[in-house]
JSON list of C-alpha atoms in Angstrom, two decimals:
[
{"chain": "W", "resi": 82, "resn": "MET", "atom": "CA", "xyz": [9.29, 32.41, -13.42]},
{"chain": "W", "resi": 83, "resn": "TYR", "atom": "CA", "xyz": [9.19, 30.46, -10.16]},
{"chain": "W", "resi": 84, "resn": "GLU", "atom": "CA", "xyz": [6.21, 31.41, -7.86]},
{"chain": "W", "resi": 85, "resn": "LYS", "atom": "CA", "xyz": [6.45, 29.91, -4.21]},
{"chain": "W", "resi": 86, "resn": "ARG", "atom": "CA", "xyz": [3.20, 28.79, -2.94]},
{"chain": "W", "resi": 87, "resn": "ASN", "atom": "CA", "xyz": [2.22, 29.71, 0.58]},
{"chain": "W", "resi": 88, "resn": "ASP", "atom": "CA", "xyz": [-0.75, 27.49, 0.56]},
{"chain": "W", "resi": 89, "resn": "THR", "atom": "CA", "xyz": [0.59, 24.30, 1.77]},
{"chain": "W", "resi": 90, "resn": "ALA", "atom": "CA", "xyz": [-3.00, 22.26, 1.15]},
{"chain": "W", "resi": 91, "resn": "ALA", "atom": "CA", "xyz": [-2.92, 23.66, -2.40]},
{"chain": "W", "resi": 92, "resn": "ALA", "atom": "CA", "xyz": [0.65, 22.39, -2.83]},
{"chain": "W", "resi": 93, "resn": "ASP", "atom": "CA", "xyz": [-0.03, 19.02, -1.33]},
{"chain": "W", "resi": 94, "resn": "ALA", "atom": "CA", "xyz": [-2.87, 18.55, -3.62]},
{"chain": "W", "resi": 95, "resn": "LEU", "atom": "CA", "xyz": [-0.40, 19.47, -6.73]},
{"chain": "W", "resi": 96, "resn": "ASN", "atom": "CA", "xyz": [2.01, 16.94, -5.56]},
{"chain": "W", "resi": 97, "resn": "SER", "atom": "CA", "xyz": [-0.58, 14.21, -4.86]},
{"chain": "W", "resi": 98, "resn": "PRO", "atom": "CA", "xyz": [-3.56, 14.36, -7.10]},
{"chain": "W", "resi": 99, "resn": "LEU", "atom": "CA", "xyz": [-4.65, 10.99, -6.57]},
{"chain": "W", "resi": 100, "resn": "LYS", "atom": "CA", "xyz": [-5.46, 11.84, -2.82]},
{"chain": "W", "resi": 101, "resn": "LEU", "atom": "CA", "xyz": [-8.38, 13.82, -4.43]},
{"chain": "W", "resi": 102, "resn": "LEU", "atom": "CA", "xyz": [-9.72, 11.08, -6.26]},
{"chain": "W", "resi": 103, "resn": "THR", "atom": "CA", "xyz": [-13.42, 9.30, -5.23]},
{"chain": "W", "resi": 104, "resn": "ARG", "atom": "CA", "xyz": [-13.13, 5.50, -4.97]},
{"chain": "W", "resi": 105, "resn": "ALA", "atom": "CA", "xyz": [-14.99, 5.28, -8.39]},
{"chain": "W", "resi": 106, "resn": "GLN", "atom": "CA", "xyz": [-12.43, 7.57, -10.22]},
{"chain": "W", "resi": 107, "resn": "PHE", "atom": "CA", "xyz": [-9.71, 5.45, -8.41]},
{"chain": "W", "resi": 108, "resn": "ALA", "atom": "CA", "xyz": [-11.15, 2.26, -9.90]},
{"chain": "W", "resi": 109, "resn": "ALA", "atom": "CA", "xyz": [-11.63, 3.57, -13.06]},
{"chain": "W", "resi": 110, "resn": "LEU", "atom": "CA", "xyz": [-7.80, 4.38, -13.23]},
{"chain": "W", "resi": 111, "resn": "GLY", "atom": "CA", "xyz": [-7.12, 0.71, -12.69]},
{"chain": "W", "resi": 112, "resn": "GLY", "atom": "CA", "xyz": [-6.96, 1.02, -8.77]},
{"chain": "W", "resi": 113, "resn": "ASP", "atom": "CA", "xyz": [-8.54, -2.41, -8.34]},
{"chain": "W", "resi": 114, "resn": "ALA", "atom": "CA", "xyz": [-6.01, -3.89, -10.44]},
{"chain": "W", "resi": 115, "resn": "VAL", "atom": "CA", "xyz": [-2.67, -2.61, -8.68]},
{"chain": "W", "resi": 116, "resn": "ALA", "atom": "CA", "xyz": [-1.18, -4.23, -5.78]},
{"chain": "W", "resi": 117, "resn": "TYR", "atom": "CA", "xyz": [1.90, -3.22, -3.59]},
{"chain": "W", "resi": 118, "resn": "VAL", "atom": "CA", "xyz": [4.20, -5.15, -1.33]},
{"chain": "W", "resi": 119, "resn": "ARG", "atom": "CA", "xyz": [5.96, -4.20, 1.66]},
{"chain": "W", "resi": 120, "resn": "PRO", "atom": "CA", "xyz": [7.83, -5.66, 4.32]},
{"chain": "W", "resi": 121, "resn": "ILE", "atom": "CA", "xyz": [6.31, -5.28, 7.77]},
{"chain": "W", "resi": 122, "resn": "SER", "atom": "CA", "xyz": [7.11, -6.34, 11.42]},
{"chain": "W", "resi": 123, "resn": "GLY", "atom": "CA", "xyz": [4.39, -8.56, 13.12]},
{"chain": "W", "resi": 124, "resn": "ALA", "atom": "CA", "xyz": [4.14, -5.83, 15.86]},
{"chain": "W", "resi": 125, "resn": "ILE", "atom": "CA", "xyz": [2.71, -3.21, 13.50]},
{"chain": "W", "resi": 126, "resn": "LEU", "atom": "CA", "xyz": [0.69, -6.13, 11.84]},
{"chain": "W", "resi": 127, "resn": "SER", "atom": "CA", "xyz": [-0.93, -6.78, 15.01]},
{"chain": "W", "resi": 128, "resn": "THR", "atom": "CA", "xyz": [-2.13, -3.36, 15.15]},
{"chain": "W", "resi": 129, "resn": "MET", "atom": "CA", "xyz": [-3.51, -3.42, 11.77]},
{"chain": "W", "resi": 130, "resn": "ILE", "atom": "CA", "xyz": [-5.08, -6.83, 11.63]},
{"chain": "W", "resi": 131, "resn": "THR", "atom": "CA", "xyz": [-6.73, -7.61, 14.98]},
{"chain": "W", "resi": 132, "resn": "ASP", "atom": "CA", "xyz": [-8.38, -11.07, 14.59]},
{"chain": "W", "resi": 133, "resn": "ALA", "atom": "CA", "xyz": [-4.95, -12.61, 13.91]},
{"chain": "W", "resi": 134, "resn": "GLU", "atom": "CA", "xyz": [-2.03, -13.38, 15.92]},
{"chain": "W", "resi": 135, "resn": "PHE", "atom": "CA", "xyz": [1.67, -12.48, 14.62]},
{"chain": "W", "resi": 136, "resn": "ASP", "atom": "CA", "xyz": [4.99, -12.93, 16.28]},
{"chain": "W", "resi": 137, "resn": "HIS", "atom": "CA", "xyz": [5.97, -9.52, 17.24]},
{"chain": "W", "resi": 138, "resn": "PHE", "atom": "CA", "xyz": [9.59, -9.96, 16.62]},
{"chain": "W", "resi": 139, "resn": "SER", "atom": "CA", "xyz": [9.03, -11.96, 13.04]},
{"chain": "W", "resi": 140, "resn": "ASP", "atom": "CA", "xyz": [9.11, -9.97, 9.71]},
{"chain": "W", "resi": 141, "resn": "TYR", "atom": "CA", "xyz": [6.32, -10.74, 7.04]},
{"chain": "W", "resi": 142, "resn": "GLN", "atom": "CA", "xyz": [5.32, -9.52, 3.60]},
{"chain": "W", "resi": 143, "resn": "LEU", "atom": "CA", "xyz": [2.22, -7.75, 3.28]},
{"chain": "W", "resi": 144, "resn": "VAL", "atom": "CA", "xyz": [0.25, -7.42, 0.16]},
{"chain": "W", "resi": 145, "resn": "MET", "atom": "CA", "xyz": [-1.99, -4.28, -0.47]},
{"chain": "W", "resi": 146, "resn": "SER", "atom": "CA", "xyz": [-4.30, -3.22, -2.95]},
{"chain": "W", "resi": 147, "resn": "ALA", "atom": "CA", "xyz": [-3.98, 0.27, -4.40]},
{"chain": "W", "resi": 148, "resn": "ASP", "atom": "CA", "xyz": [-6.79, 1.40, -2.04]},
{"chain": "W", "resi": 149, "resn": "GLY", "atom": "CA", "xyz": [-4.84, 0.23, 1.17]},
{"chain": "W", "resi": 150, "resn": "THR", "atom": "CA", "xyz": [-6.86, -2.86, 1.51]},
{"chain": "W", "resi": 151, "resn": "PRO", "atom": "CA", "xyz": [-4.65, -5.82, 3.07]},
{"chain": "W", "resi": 152, "resn": "LEU", "atom": "CA", "xyz": [-4.89, -8.94, 0.35]},
{"chain": "W", "resi": 153, "resn": "LEU", "atom": "CA", "xyz": [-2.24, -11.17, 1.63]},
{"chain": "W", "resi": 154, "resn": "VAL", "atom": "CA", "xyz": [0.15, -11.47, 4.66]},
{"chain": "W", "resi": 155, "resn": "THR", "atom": "CA", "xyz": [2.90, -14.17, 4.36]},
{"chain": "W", "resi": 156, "resn": "ASP", "atom": "CA", "xyz": [6.20, -14.91, 5.94]},
{"chain": "W", "resi": 157, "resn": "SER", "atom": "CA", "xyz": [8.36, -14.86, 2.59]},
{"chain": "W", "resi": 158, "resn": "GLU", "atom": "CA", "xyz": [8.61, -13.18, -0.72]},
{"chain": "W", "resi": 159, "resn": "ASP", "atom": "CA", "xyz": [8.21, -16.46, -2.50]},
{"chain": "W", "resi": 160, "resn": "GLY", "atom": "CA", "xyz": [4.72, -16.75, -0.63]},
{"chain": "W", "resi": 161, "resn": "VAL", "atom": "CA", "xyz": [4.02, -13.52, -2.49]},
{"chain": "W", "resi": 162, "resn": "LEU", "atom": "CA", "xyz": [5.15, -14.63, -5.82]},
{"chain": "W", "resi": 163, "resn": "ASP", "atom": "CA", "xyz": [3.26, -17.95, -5.43]},
{"chain": "W", "resi": 164, "resn": "TRP", "atom": "CA", "xyz": [0.14, -15.90, -4.47]},
{"chain": "W", "resi": 165, "resn": "LEU", "atom": "CA", "xyz": [0.59, -13.68, -7.12]},
{"chain": "W", "resi": 166, "resn": "GLY", "atom": "CA", "xyz": [0.98, -16.04, -10.01]},
{"chain": "W", "resi": 167, "resn": "ASP", "atom": "CA", "xyz": [-2.83, -16.65, -10.65]},
{"chain": "W", "resi": 168, "resn": "LYS", "atom": "CA", "xyz": [-3.84, -13.02, -10.12]},
{"chain": "W", "resi": 169, "resn": "ASN", "atom": "CA", "xyz": [-4.57, -10.61, -12.68]},
{"chain": "W", "resi": 170, "resn": "LEU", "atom": "CA", "xyz": [-2.56, -7.50, -10.51]},
{"chain": "W", "resi": 171, "resn": "GLY", "atom": "CA", "xyz": [0.05, -5.17, -11.47]},
{"chain": "W", "resi": 172, "resn": "LEU", "atom": "CA", "xyz": [2.71, -4.86, -8.92]},
{"chain": "W", "resi": 173, "resn": "ALA", "atom": "CA", "xyz": [3.86, -1.48, -7.75]},
{"chain": "W", "resi": 174, "resn": "THR", "atom": "CA", "xyz": [7.20, -1.10, -5.89]},
{"chain": "W", "resi": 175, "resn": "LEU", "atom": "CA", "xyz": [7.62, 1.59, -2.94]},
{"chain": "W", "resi": 176, "resn": "HIS", "atom": "CA", "xyz": [10.65, 3.75, -2.64]}
]
């Protein structure tokens, strides 16, 4: 039987249960050992990281921990691979 939920918050919690975890619970799942890489423009990076200068028209690679902490900014995928070479991190892809 199909039941349509009217409560959007409850539906969101069912779709994203990780959003409800505390930092300690997330770390226990390995959140401190998972990172993801995403391409990002210099213009957006400038708003995220204010103590460094980025060319607004260039593209960069941003490596972030699963908790959203920036770990690395580089201008190439090779730079990411070199940096990850000696780290004990699992890499997740974004879709």
